[in-house]
Amino acid sequence: MTLSDLKTGDSALVSKVGGNGELRQHFLDMGIIPGTVITKIKTAPMGDPVEYDVNGYELTMRLEDAGKIDVAPSTSSGSPFDGVDSERSVISKRSVVPEPVEGHSKTAHPGLGEGGRFHTKEDENPVPQGTTLTYALVGNQNSGKTTLFNQLTGSNQHVGNFPGVTVDRKDGVIRGYANTLVTDLPGIYSMSPYTSEELISRNFVLNEKPRGIINIVDATNIQRNLYLTMQLLELNIPMVIALNMMDEMTGNGGSVNVNKMEELLGVPVIPISASKNQGVDELIKHAVHVAYYQEKPLRQDFCDANDSGGAVHRALHAVIHLIHDHAEKAGIPVRFAASKLLEGDKRILYALDLDVNEKETLEHITLQMEKERGLDRSAAIADMRYAYIKNVCSQTVKKPHESKERIRSQKIDKLLTGKYTGIPIFIAIMGLVFFLTFNVIGAFLQGLLERGIDALTALVDSGLTTVNANPVLHSLIIDGIFAGVGGVLSFLPIIVTLFLFLSLLEDSGYIARVAFVMDTLLRKIGLSGRSIVPLLIGFGCTVPAVMSTRILPSERDRKMTILLTPFMSCTAKLPIYAFFTAAFFPGRGGLIMTGLYFLGIIIGILASLLYRKTLFKGEPVPFVMELPNYRLPSVKNTAQLLWEKAKDFLERAFTVIFIATIVIWFLQSFDLHLNYIQDSSKSMLAIIAGLLEPIFRPLGLGDWRICTSLISGVLAKESVVSTMEILFAGGITSALTQKAAASMLVFSLLYSPCIAAIASVKRELGARWAIGLALWQCAIAWICAFLLYVI
Ligand code: GDP
Ligand code: MG
């Protein structure tokens, strides 16, 4: 029997984890190891994926992947924690925690968790004065990293990208300690990289050698969170553990014996609540202390000589001796390298550059371990780590009774991911977001801003007239810069409002549910559930849609989603549709507009199928995702995010868009002899449009005025209609046939996104992709319009 056969509400005992490679490793890292009890909670409305309870947290995976996990019926019911304990103790008898390693006992951190009582080691080794203390902030997803980061740094932060990839890299100085720098890394569950983001986090810790690690651990989900901690401790880098969400933990009757946990783990453990800013000051003191004195973790040896016959222990120590010199040469902590090698990590094997005999010896040691332990290599190592964690937890953690938050989440989920309610509620929520953004809040703010820009324009305009400014300069400032940048700027309120809602949905935990509900649908076009959000936002505006793809966990999914967003017809195209349907298809406007929206979606689906076969071969990242409890988003996080997005957009408005505006203005206002002209039919733009005319003739659009309007539409779709109104002066119906108007509509739907959107794509994927996308869209638009026109 496999996990996919389990019925809702039933529990089973994992007997074997199948599958291979990174997916399998990921299962193990998420706590799915032989002996774990898993309960099926529910199936998504469309029949796939499925939600399970694993060790007290909620995990979703696709049926196909669940089919790789063999289970045996479990007799236990009740709390999954108790279940794990009783079942596992049958499988292996654990000894008590090993004695502290000899020679280290005198350098323990007694009382480190109690404010202010620092311990000075005899062999202390402070970094030279003036060295910047760099920290990596590492933890599971949804453990509160971003919240803690914002608390640590306040507003002293800088957002950039990790080199070579478009993954947010946030650096910040800890408040009150000028000589520090914390980096917020993407959330990871293990040091076995699974997604590209996880690889970034691992490489950061291994290669950039931070002076210290701040490991944030979600106390409400402590077993799985400590799994990462085990691996971080092996790195031999000074570290502190921030035990987060303590408010929830204690609020539900749980508690942690912090001093005991410090003793068992060998690093300071500081209970905090990031969202309530409790314990953060103390955390900072300890973080600075361990990094300054370079206090390494006191314990790295978590394998127990008595655990299940000690097979893993012996193998690990053998490998440590075997590879010691290679690990030192490669600059990889030896204990870490050894456990990764035993797990079968190819990247580390490659980095260590072992010779043939050593590789053979390694393989023999591993095989012997598998044989003695009765588990394969990855499972054996994962089991060893979880055994130690269970030991630590049983001595230090008083489990909370089922938390209010969990019960509340389950109640909310009855509706939000319910079989009949999930999808309708999702549609309603997105509808409400759009309504509020485009009709109420965003529109109101946009109106205000537009009025402000108009007033400023009028003021500068009259000022320039009174000082008798050069007409070219006058036109550059008013028609070029103010009209162009001002037009794009008026998007800002819409973008900020959309991101406000998006960040509320994301931080509360709802987006993860959306992914769960919509996965089956999106999977058909080679994406996973999360991509639905950017695609939907694309119906509002492509710019925030592209920006929002950062919530996607894989680079491949992100790229593909970005390339699909322009097919979702944005609101700025509505005036074009309205203009042409009113002029050419009176009375059939609604039908034609609906048709256009659907055409966009259909072409998008076809494009995605094409991308899947060409650019993005291979499968999307398997969908193994945690559903966090619903939590109240923090005001600070939300404000920070809005500020980042606004800044990001403004930066673009004043660089790429500013330049593009001036170029278009220049082409529009000068003729080939660089004379400043009033009659736009002689402008360079008109001449370029004239050159393009033959290209548009097969579409029935061989008129330089149409071409000019379309070019101006690249600046902003709104200006297609305004340009046309000026150039045709009301005579549009005599200039085009009905068929040509239809082809114009299709072309406008599909051709290059506006410059603001192109600039967003450039920011995410680079200039080549951005230009490529613009040209590709034009090609698709041309083909579709042509087909429509000739048929
Ligand atoms: P990240 O994914 O690790 O960056 O986690 P976030 O910082 O986005 O936090 C996830 C959610 O947990 C947010 O809704 C936070 O407001 C919430 N949160 C963070 N820290 C705490 C805490 O100490 N207590 C409680 N109750 N909630 C928290
Ligand atoms: Mg975060």
XYZ file of N, CA and C in Angstrom, residues 127 244 247 282 287 310 359 385 420 442 522 534 700 718 728 738 741 752:
54
model
N 37.753 38.174 16.669
C 38.161 38.645 15.350
C 38.838 39.996 15.541
N 11.788 30.892 17.544
C 10.733 31.876 17.247
C 9.336 31.319 17.540
N 5.528 32.970 21.459
C 4.230 33.443 21.932
C 3.152 32.394 21.690
N 18.114 40.445 23.099
C 18.994 39.440 23.670
C 19.630 38.598 22.564
N 24.313 36.972 19.360
C 24.817 36.818 17.995
C 26.132 37.575 17.849
N 24.878 1.232 16.070
C 25.996 2.150 15.823
C 26.552 2.131 14.414
N 37.311 6.788 -3.372
C 35.903 6.679 -3.753
C 35.392 5.268 -3.503
N 19.695 11.756 12.307
C 19.456 13.135 12.737
C 18.146 13.229 13.521
N -16.192 22.024 -2.379
C -17.104 22.820 -3.210
C -16.883 24.308 -3.045
N -7.211 51.880 -5.375
C -6.181 52.231 -6.342
C -6.649 53.331 -7.267
N -3.007 24.184 -13.329
C -1.773 24.786 -13.823
C -0.788 23.725 -14.289
N 0.353 35.368 -10.188
C 0.877 36.332 -11.151
C 0.028 36.392 -12.418
N -4.289 44.412 -43.231
C -5.311 45.416 -43.498
C -5.053 46.702 -42.754
N -2.513 52.949 -23.205
C -3.552 53.983 -23.230
C -3.357 54.945 -24.396
N -6.362 60.663 -36.697
C -7.500 60.426 -37.587
C -8.570 61.503 -37.454
N -14.196 46.743 -41.508
C -14.534 46.038 -40.271
C -13.539 44.917 -39.985
N -10.443 46.265 -38.674
C -10.603 46.652 -37.263
C -10.463 45.426 -36.373
N 3.623 43.457 -28.440
C 4.577 43.777 -27.367
C 3.947 44.486 -26.175
